[in-house]
CSV table of C-alpha atoms in Angstrom, one decimal:
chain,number,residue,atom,x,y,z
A,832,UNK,CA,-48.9,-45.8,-26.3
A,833,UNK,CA,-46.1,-46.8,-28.2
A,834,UNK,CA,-42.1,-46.1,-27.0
A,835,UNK,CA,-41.8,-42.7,-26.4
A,836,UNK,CA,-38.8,-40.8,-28.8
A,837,UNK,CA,-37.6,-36.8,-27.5
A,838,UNK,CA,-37.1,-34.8,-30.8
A,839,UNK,CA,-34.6,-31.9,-31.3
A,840,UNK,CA,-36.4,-29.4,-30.2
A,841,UNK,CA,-37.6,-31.7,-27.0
A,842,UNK,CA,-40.8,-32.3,-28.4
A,843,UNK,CA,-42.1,-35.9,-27.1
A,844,UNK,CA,-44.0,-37.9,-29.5
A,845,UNK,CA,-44.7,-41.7,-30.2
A,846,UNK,CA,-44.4,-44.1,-32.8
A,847,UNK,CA,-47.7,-44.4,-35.3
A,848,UNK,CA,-50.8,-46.8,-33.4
A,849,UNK,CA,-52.5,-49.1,-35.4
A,850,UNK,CA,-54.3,-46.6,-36.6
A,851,UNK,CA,-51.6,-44.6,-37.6
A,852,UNK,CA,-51.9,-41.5,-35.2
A,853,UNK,CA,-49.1,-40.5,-33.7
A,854,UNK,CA,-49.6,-38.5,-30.2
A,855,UNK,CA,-47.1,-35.4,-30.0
A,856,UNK,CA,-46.7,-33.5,-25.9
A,857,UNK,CA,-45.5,-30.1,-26.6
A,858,UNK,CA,-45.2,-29.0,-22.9
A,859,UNK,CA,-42.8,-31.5,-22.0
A,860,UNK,CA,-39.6,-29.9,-20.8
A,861,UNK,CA,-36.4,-32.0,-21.4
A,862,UNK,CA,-33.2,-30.9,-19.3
A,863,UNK,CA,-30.6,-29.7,-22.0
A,864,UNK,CA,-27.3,-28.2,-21.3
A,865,UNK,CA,-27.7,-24.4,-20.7
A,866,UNK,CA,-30.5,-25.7,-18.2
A,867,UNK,CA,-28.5,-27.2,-16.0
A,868,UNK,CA,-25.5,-24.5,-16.9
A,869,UNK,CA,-28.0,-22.2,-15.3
A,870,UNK,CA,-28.5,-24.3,-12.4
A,871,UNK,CA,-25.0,-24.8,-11.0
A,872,UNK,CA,-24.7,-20.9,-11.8
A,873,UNK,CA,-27.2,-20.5,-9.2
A,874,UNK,CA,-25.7,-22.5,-6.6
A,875,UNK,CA,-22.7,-21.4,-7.1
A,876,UNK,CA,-23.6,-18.0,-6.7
A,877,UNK,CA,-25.5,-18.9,-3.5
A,878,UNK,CA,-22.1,-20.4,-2.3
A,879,UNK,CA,-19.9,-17.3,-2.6
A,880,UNK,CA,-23.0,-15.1,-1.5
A,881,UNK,CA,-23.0,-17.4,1.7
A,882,UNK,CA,-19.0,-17.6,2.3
A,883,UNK,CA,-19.4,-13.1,1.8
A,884,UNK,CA,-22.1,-12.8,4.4
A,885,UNK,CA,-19.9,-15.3,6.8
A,886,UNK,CA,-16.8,-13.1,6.0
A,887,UNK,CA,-18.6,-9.9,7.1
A,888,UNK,CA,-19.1,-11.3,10.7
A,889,UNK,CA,-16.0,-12.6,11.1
A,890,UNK,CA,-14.2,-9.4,10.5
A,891,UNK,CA,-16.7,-7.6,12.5
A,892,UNK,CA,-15.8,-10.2,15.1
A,893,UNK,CA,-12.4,-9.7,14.9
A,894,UNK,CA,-12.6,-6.2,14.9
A,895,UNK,CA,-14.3,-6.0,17.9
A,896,UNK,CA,-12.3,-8.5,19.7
A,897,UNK,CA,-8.8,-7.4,18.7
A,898,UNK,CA,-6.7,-4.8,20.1
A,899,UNK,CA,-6.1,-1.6,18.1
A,900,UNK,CA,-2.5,-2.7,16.6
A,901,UNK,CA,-4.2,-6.0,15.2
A,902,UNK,CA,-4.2,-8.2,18.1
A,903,UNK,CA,-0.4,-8.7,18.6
A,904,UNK,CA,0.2,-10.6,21.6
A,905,UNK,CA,3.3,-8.9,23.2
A,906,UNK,CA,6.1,-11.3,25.3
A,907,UNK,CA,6.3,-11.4,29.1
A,908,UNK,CA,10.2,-11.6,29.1
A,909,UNK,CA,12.5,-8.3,27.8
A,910,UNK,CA,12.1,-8.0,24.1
A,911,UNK,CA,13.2,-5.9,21.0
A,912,UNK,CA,10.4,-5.0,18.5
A,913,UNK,CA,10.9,-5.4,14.8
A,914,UNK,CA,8.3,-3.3,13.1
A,915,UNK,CA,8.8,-3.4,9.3
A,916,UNK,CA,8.2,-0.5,6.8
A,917,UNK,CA,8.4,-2.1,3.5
A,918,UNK,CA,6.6,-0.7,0.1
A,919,UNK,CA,4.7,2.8,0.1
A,920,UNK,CA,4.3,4.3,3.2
A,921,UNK,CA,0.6,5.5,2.7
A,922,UNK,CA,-2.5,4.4,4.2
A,923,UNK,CA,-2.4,1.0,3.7
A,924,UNK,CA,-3.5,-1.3,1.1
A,925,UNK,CA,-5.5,-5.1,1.2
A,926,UNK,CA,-5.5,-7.8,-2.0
A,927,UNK,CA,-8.9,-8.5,-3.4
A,928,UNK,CA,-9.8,-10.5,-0.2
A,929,UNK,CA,-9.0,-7.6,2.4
A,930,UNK,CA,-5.5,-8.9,3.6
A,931,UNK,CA,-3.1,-6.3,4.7
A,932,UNK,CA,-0.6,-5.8,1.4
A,933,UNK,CA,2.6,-4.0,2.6
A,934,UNK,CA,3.1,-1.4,4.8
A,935,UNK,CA,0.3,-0.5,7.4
A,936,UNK,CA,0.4,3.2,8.3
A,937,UNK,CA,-2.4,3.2,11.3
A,938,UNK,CA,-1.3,0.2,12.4
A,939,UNK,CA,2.3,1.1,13.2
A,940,UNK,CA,1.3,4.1,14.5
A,941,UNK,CA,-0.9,1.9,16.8
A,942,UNK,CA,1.6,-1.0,17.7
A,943,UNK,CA,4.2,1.8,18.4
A,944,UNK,CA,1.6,3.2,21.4
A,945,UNK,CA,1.2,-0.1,22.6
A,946,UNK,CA,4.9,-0.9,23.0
A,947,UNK,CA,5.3,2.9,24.8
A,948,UNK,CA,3.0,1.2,27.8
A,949,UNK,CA,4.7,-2.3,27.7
A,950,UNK,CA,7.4,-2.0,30.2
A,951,UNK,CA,8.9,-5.6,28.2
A,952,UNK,CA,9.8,-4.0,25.2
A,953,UNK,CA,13.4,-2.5,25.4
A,954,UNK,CA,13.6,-1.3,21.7
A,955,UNK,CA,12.4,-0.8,18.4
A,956,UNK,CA,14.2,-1.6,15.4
A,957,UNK,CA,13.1,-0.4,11.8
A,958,UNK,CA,13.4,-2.6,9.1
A,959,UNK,CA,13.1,0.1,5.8
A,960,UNK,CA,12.6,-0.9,2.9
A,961,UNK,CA,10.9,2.2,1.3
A,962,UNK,CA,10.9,4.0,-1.9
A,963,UNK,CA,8.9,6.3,0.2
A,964,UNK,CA,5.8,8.1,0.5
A,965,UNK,CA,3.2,10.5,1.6
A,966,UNK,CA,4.2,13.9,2.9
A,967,UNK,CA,1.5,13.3,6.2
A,968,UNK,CA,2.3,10.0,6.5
A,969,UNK,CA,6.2,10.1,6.7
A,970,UNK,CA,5.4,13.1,9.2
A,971,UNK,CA,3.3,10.7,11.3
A,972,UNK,CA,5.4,8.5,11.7
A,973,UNK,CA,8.3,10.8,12.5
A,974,UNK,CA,6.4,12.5,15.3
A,975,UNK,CA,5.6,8.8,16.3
A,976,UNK,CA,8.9,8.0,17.1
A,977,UNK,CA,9.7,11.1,18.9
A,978,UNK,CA,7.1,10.3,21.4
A,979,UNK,CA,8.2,6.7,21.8
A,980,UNK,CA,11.7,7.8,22.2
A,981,UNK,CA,10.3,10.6,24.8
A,982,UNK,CA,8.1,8.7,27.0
A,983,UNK,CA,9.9,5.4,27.4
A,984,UNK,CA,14.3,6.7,27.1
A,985,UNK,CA,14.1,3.3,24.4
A,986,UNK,CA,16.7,3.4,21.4
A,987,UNK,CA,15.4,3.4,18.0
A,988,UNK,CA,17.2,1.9,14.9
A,989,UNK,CA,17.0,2.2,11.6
A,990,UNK,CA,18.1,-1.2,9.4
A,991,UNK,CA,18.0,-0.4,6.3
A,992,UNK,CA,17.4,-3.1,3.4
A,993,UNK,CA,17.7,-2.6,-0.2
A,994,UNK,CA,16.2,0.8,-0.9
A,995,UNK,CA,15.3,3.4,2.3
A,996,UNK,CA,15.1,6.4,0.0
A,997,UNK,CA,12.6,9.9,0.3
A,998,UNK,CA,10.4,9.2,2.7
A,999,UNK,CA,12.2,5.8,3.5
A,1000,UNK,CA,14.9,8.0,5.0
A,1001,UNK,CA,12.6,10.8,6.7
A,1002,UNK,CA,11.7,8.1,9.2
A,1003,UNK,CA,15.1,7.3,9.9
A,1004,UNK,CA,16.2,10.9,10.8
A,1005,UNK,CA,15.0,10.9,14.6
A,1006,UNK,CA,16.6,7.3,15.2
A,1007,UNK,CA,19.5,6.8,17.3
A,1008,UNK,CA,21.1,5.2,15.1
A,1009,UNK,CA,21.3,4.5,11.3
A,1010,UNK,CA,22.8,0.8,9.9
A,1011,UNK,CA,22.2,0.6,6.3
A,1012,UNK,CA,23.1,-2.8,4.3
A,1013,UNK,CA,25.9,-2.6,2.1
A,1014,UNK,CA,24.0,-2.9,-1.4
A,1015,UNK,CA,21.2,-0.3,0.1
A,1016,UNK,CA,20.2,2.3,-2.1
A,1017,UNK,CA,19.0,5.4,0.2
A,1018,UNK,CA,18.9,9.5,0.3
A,1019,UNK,CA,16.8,11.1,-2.7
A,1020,UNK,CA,16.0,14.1,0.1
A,1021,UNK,CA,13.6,16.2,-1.4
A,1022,UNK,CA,9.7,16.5,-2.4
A,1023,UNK,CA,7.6,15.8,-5.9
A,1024,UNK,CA,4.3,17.0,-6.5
A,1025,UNK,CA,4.1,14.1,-9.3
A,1026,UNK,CA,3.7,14.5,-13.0
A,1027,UNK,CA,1.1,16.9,-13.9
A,1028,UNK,CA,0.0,16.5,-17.6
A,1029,UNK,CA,-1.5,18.7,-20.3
A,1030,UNK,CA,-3.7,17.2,-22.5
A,1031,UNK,CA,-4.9,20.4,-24.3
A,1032,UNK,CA,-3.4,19.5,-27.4
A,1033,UNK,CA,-4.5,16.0,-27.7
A,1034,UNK,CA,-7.7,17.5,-26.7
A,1035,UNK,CA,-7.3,20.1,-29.7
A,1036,UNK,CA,-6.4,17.5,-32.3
A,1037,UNK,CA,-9.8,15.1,-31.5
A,1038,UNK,CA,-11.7,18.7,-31.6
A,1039,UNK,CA,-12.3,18.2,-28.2
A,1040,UNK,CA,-13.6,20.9,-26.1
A,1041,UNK,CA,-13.9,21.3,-22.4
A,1042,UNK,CA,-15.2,23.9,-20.3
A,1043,UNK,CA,-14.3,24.5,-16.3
A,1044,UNK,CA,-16.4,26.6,-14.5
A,1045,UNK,CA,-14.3,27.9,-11.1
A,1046,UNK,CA,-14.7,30.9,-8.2
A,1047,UNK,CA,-10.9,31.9,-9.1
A,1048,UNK,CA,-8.1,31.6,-12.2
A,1049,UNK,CA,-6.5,29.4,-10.1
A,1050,UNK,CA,-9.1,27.2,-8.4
A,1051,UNK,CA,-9.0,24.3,-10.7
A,1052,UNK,CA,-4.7,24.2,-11.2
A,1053,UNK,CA,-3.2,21.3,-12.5
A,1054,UNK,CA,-6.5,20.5,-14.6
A,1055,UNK,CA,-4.8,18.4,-17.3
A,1056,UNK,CA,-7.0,19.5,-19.7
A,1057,UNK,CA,-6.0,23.4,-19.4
A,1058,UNK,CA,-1.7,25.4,-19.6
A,1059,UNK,CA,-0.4,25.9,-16.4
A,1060,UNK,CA,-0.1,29.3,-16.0
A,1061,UNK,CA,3.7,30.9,-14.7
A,1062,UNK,CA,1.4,31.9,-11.7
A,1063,UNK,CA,0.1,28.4,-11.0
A,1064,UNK,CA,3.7,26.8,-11.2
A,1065,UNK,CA,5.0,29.5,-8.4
A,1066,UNK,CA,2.4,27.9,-6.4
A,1067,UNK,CA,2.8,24.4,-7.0
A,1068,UNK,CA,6.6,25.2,-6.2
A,1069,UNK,CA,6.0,27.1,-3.0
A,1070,UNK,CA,4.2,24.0,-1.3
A,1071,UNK,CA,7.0,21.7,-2.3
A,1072,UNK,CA,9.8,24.2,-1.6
A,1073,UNK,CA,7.7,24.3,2.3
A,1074,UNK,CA,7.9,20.1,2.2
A,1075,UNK,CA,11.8,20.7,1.5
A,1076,UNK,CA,12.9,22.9,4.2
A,1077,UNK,CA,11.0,20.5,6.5
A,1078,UNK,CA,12.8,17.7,5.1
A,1079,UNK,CA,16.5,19.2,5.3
A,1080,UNK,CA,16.0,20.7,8.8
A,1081,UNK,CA,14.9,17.1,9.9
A,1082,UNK,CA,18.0,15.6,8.7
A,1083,UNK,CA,19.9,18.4,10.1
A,1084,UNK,CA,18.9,17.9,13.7
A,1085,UNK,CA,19.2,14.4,13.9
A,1086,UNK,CA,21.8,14.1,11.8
A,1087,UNK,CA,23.3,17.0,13.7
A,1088,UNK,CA,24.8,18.4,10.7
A,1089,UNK,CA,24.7,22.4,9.3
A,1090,UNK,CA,21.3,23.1,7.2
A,1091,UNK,CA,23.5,24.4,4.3
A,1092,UNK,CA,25.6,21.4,4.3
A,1093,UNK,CA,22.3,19.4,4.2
A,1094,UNK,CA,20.8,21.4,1.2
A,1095,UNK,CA,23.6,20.8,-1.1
A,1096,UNK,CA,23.4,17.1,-0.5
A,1097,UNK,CA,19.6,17.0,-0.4
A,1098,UNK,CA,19.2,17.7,-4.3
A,1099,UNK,CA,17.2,14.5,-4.6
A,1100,UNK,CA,19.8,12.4,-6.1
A,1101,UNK,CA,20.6,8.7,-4.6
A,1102,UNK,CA,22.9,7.9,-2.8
A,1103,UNK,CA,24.8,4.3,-2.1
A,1104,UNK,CA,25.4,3.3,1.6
A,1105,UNK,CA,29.1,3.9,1.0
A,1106,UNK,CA,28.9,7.3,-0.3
A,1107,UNK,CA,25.8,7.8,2.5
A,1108,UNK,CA,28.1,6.6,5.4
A,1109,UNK,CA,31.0,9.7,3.6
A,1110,UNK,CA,28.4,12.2,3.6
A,1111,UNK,CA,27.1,11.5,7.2
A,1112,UNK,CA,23.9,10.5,6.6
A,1113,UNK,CA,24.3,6.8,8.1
A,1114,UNK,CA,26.3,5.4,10.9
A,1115,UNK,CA,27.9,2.3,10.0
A,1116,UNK,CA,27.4,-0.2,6.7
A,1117,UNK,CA,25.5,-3.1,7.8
A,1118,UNK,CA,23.0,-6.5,8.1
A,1119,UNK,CA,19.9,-6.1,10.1
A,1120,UNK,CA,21.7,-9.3,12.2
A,1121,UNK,CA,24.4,-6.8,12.8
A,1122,UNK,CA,22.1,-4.1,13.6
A,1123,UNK,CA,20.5,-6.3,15.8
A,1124,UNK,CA,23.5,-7.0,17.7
A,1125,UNK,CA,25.2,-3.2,18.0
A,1126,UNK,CA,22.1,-2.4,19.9
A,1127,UNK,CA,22.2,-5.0,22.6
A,1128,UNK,CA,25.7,-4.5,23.0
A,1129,UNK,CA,25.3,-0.7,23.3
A,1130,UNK,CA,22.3,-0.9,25.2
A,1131,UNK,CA,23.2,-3.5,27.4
A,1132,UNK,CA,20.6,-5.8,26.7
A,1133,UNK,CA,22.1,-9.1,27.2
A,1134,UNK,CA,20.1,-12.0,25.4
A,1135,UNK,CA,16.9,-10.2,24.7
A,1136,UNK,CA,15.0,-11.6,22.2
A,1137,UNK,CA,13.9,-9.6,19.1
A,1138,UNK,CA,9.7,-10.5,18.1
A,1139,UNK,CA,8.4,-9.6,14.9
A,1140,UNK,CA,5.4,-7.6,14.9
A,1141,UNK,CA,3.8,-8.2,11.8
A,1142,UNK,CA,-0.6,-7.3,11.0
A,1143,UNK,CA,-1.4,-10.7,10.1
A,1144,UNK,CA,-5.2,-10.2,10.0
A,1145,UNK,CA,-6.4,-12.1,7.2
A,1146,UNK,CA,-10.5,-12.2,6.2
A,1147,UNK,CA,-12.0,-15.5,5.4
A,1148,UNK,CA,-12.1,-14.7,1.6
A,1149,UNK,CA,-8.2,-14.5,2.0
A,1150,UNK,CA,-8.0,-17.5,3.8
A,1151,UNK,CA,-10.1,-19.6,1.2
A,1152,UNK,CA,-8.8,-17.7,-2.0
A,1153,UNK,CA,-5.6,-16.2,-0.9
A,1154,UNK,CA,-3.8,-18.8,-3.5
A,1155,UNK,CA,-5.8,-17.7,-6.3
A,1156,UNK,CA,-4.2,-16.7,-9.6
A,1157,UNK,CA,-7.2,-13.8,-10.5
A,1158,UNK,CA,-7.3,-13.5,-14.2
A,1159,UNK,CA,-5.5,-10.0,-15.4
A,1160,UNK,CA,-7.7,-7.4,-17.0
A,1161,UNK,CA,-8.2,-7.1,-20.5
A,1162,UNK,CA,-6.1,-4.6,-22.4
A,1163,UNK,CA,-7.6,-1.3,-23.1
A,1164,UNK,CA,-7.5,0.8,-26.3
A,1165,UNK,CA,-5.2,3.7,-26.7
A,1166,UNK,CA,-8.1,6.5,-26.2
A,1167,UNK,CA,-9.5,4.1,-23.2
A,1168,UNK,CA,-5.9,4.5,-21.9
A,1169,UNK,CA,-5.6,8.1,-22.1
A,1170,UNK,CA,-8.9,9.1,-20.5
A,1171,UNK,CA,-8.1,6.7,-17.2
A,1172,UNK,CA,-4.5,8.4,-17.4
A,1173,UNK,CA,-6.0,12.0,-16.9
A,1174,UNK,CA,-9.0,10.5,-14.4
A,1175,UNK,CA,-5.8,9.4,-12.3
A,1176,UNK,CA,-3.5,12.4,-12.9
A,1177,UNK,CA,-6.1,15.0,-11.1
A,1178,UNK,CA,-5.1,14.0,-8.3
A,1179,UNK,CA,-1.2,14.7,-7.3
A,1180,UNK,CA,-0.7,14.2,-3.5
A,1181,UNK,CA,2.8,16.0,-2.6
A,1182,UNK,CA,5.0,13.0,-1.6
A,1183,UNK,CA,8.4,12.1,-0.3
A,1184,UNK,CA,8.7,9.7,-2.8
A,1185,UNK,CA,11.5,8.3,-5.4
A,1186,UNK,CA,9.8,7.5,-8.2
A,1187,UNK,CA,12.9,5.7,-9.6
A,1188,UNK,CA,12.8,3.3,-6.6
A,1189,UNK,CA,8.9,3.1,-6.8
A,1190,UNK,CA,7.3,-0.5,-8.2
C-alpha cells in the first residue's frame, strides 16, 4: 500500500494502486486536541484528588498529636503571653484551604487554660482589635479571664489597637488595666439584633405569595417575608434590653463606676481614646510597647520576655495553595441578589457588635 494520508475527520486512506482502488480504515482513531484536553483533565484531577486524601491524614495527624490550644510550645524561662483578638469574635473562620483566618474563639479559650497551669507565664496581654461580636462568645471569653485572673493572682491587659469597640470592649472590662492607642476607636456599649427585613411588598409587587405554617403567632418572628407585629418587636427588644443590662453592669464593676453613669454613656455611640480616657472607660492613652512596659514595671517583672501565641496550624492545601489568587464569583442578577439576601437575613444572632467598625 501506498503512503498513508489522515483526512479531516481522521479517516485513514491511501493513494489509488495501480489499479486505481484506494483502501479507506474507518476505525482508526487519530489523537486530536479535546482527546488529549481530556486526558491531562484526568490526571490532573487524580493529582488534586491524591494531594486531598493526603491532606485529610495529615490534619487527622496533627489533630491527634497536638495539644488542645494548637500545639503552642510554651517557654521554660518567666514569660508574658500575647494573645491577640483581632476581627470578629465568633467561632472562628478558615480560607478555602482550612487555615485559621482571624480570631480563634475555642482556641483562646484553650491557650488561656493552658497558661493557668504553666507556672512560667506571669501575664497575659490582650491585643484588641475588634469591631466585636457574638453575645456568647464575648461572654466566654469574659468568664475566661475571670478564672485566669482567679486561679493564678496574674494581671491582665488590655492593648488596644485601632478599633476595640462592642464586644471588642466587653472583653476588656475584667482586665486590670486598660491602655488604648491614641488613634483607637472604642466604646459602642450596647446590643443589635441586626437588620431584620420585610420583603412583603417586594413579594406583593412580583405577585408572590408565601405561606408559613407555625404552632404560635409568634413562632416564626422576624420572617422577612411577613410585618412584624408591635408584639413581636417588644420581644425582639426585651432580649436585647437583657444583653444591655449585662453589658453596662460589666463595665460598671470593673470599671468601678455607678450603673447610671454607665447607661448614659453606653448609648452605643463611639468613642475616641481621648474622650474614652475623660469618661473613665480606659486608663492611660497608649502603644502596645508601652503597655508592655507599664506592666513589668508595675508587676515587677524585670526583663521577662513577652511570646506570641498565635494558631498557626496550616493544612497541606494551605501550604501548597495558600498564594493562590482564587478567581472571584460571578456577579449575580438583581432577583438572584435579593433571594440570597433574605436566605441570609433569617438568621439574626444578638451580637455585641459595631456594624460601623465591621469589614
Amino acid at each position: 500500500m501506498d503512503e498513508e494520508k489522515v483526512g479531516a475527520n481522521g479517516t485513514v486512506f491511501s493513494e489509488p494502486d495501480q489499479d486505481g482502488v484506494r483502501f479507506y480504515s474507518m476505525d482508526t482513531k487519530v489523537p486530536n486536541k479535546k482527546a488529549r484536553l481530556k486526558k491531562a483533565l484526568i490526571i490532573f484531577g487524580i493529582i488534586i484528588a491524591v494531594i486531598v486524601v493526603l491532606g485529610i491524614m495529615l490534619s487527622r495527624f496533627d489533630t491527634d498529636s497536638s495539644s488542645a490550644s494548637g500545639g503552642n510550645i510554651y517557654p521554660d524561662d518567666p514569660y508574658i503571653a500575647k494573645l491577640n483578638v483581632e476581627g470578629t469574635i465568633g467561632e472562628g473562620n478558615s480560607d478555602y484551604f482550612g487555615t485559621p483566618v482571624g480570631y480563634q474563639h475555642q482556641w483562646t479559650l484553650d491557650t488561656i487554660d493552658d497558661l493557668i497551669k504553666d507556672d512560667n507565664n506571669k501575664g497575659i496581654i490582650l491585643f484588641i482589635n475588634s469591631p466585636g461580636g457574638g453575645v456568647y462568645e464575648s461572654d466566654e471569653l469574659y468568664f475566661k479571664i475571670k478564672e485566669y485572673q482567679k486561679k493564678t493572682g496574674r494581671p491582665v491587659y488590655s492593648a488596644m489597637g485601632t478599633m476595640a469597640a462592642s464586644g471588642g470592649y466587653y472583653i476588656s472590662t475584667p482586665c486590670d488595666k486598660i491602655i488604648a492607642n491614641r488613634n483607637c476607636w472604642t466604646g459602642s456599649i450596647g446590643v443589635t439584633l441586626g437588620t431584620i427585613y420585610d420583603f412583603s411588598g417586594l413579594l406583593e409587587k412580583y405577585g408572590v405569595k408565601t405561606n408559613t405554617i407555625t404552632s404560635g403567632a409568634n413562632k416564626a418572628m422576624g420572617n422577612p417575608v411577613d410585618p412584624m407585629t408591635d408584639e413581636q418587636k417588644k420581644i425582639f427588644q426585651s432580649l436585647v434590653d437583657e444583653a444591655y443590662d449585662q453589658f453596662v453592669n460589666l463595665v460598671a464593676e470593673g470599671r468601678h463606676m455607678d450603673v447610671q453613669k454607665v447607661r448614659t454613656l453606653a448609648d452605643g455611640r463611639i468613642y475616641t481614646a481621648k474622650q474614652a480616657l475623660a469618661l473613665g472607660l480606659i486608663d492611660k492613652i497608649g502603644t502596645y510597647d508601652e503597655a508592655v512596659a507599664d506592666m513589668k514595671t508595675t508587676y515587677k517583672m524585670g526583663d521577662c520576655q513577652v511570646v506570641e501565641l498565635d494558631d498557626e496550624q496550616t493544612s497541606l492545601l494551605g501550604m501548597l495553595f495558600g498564594k493562590v489568587n482564587l478567581p472571584a464569583l460571578s456577579s449575580k442578577s438583581d432577583v438572584a441578589s435579593i433571594v440570597e439576601l433574605m436566605k441570609d437575613e433569617t438568621e439574626f444572632p444578638i451580637s455585641y457588635m459595631c456594624e460601623t467598625l465591621k469589614k
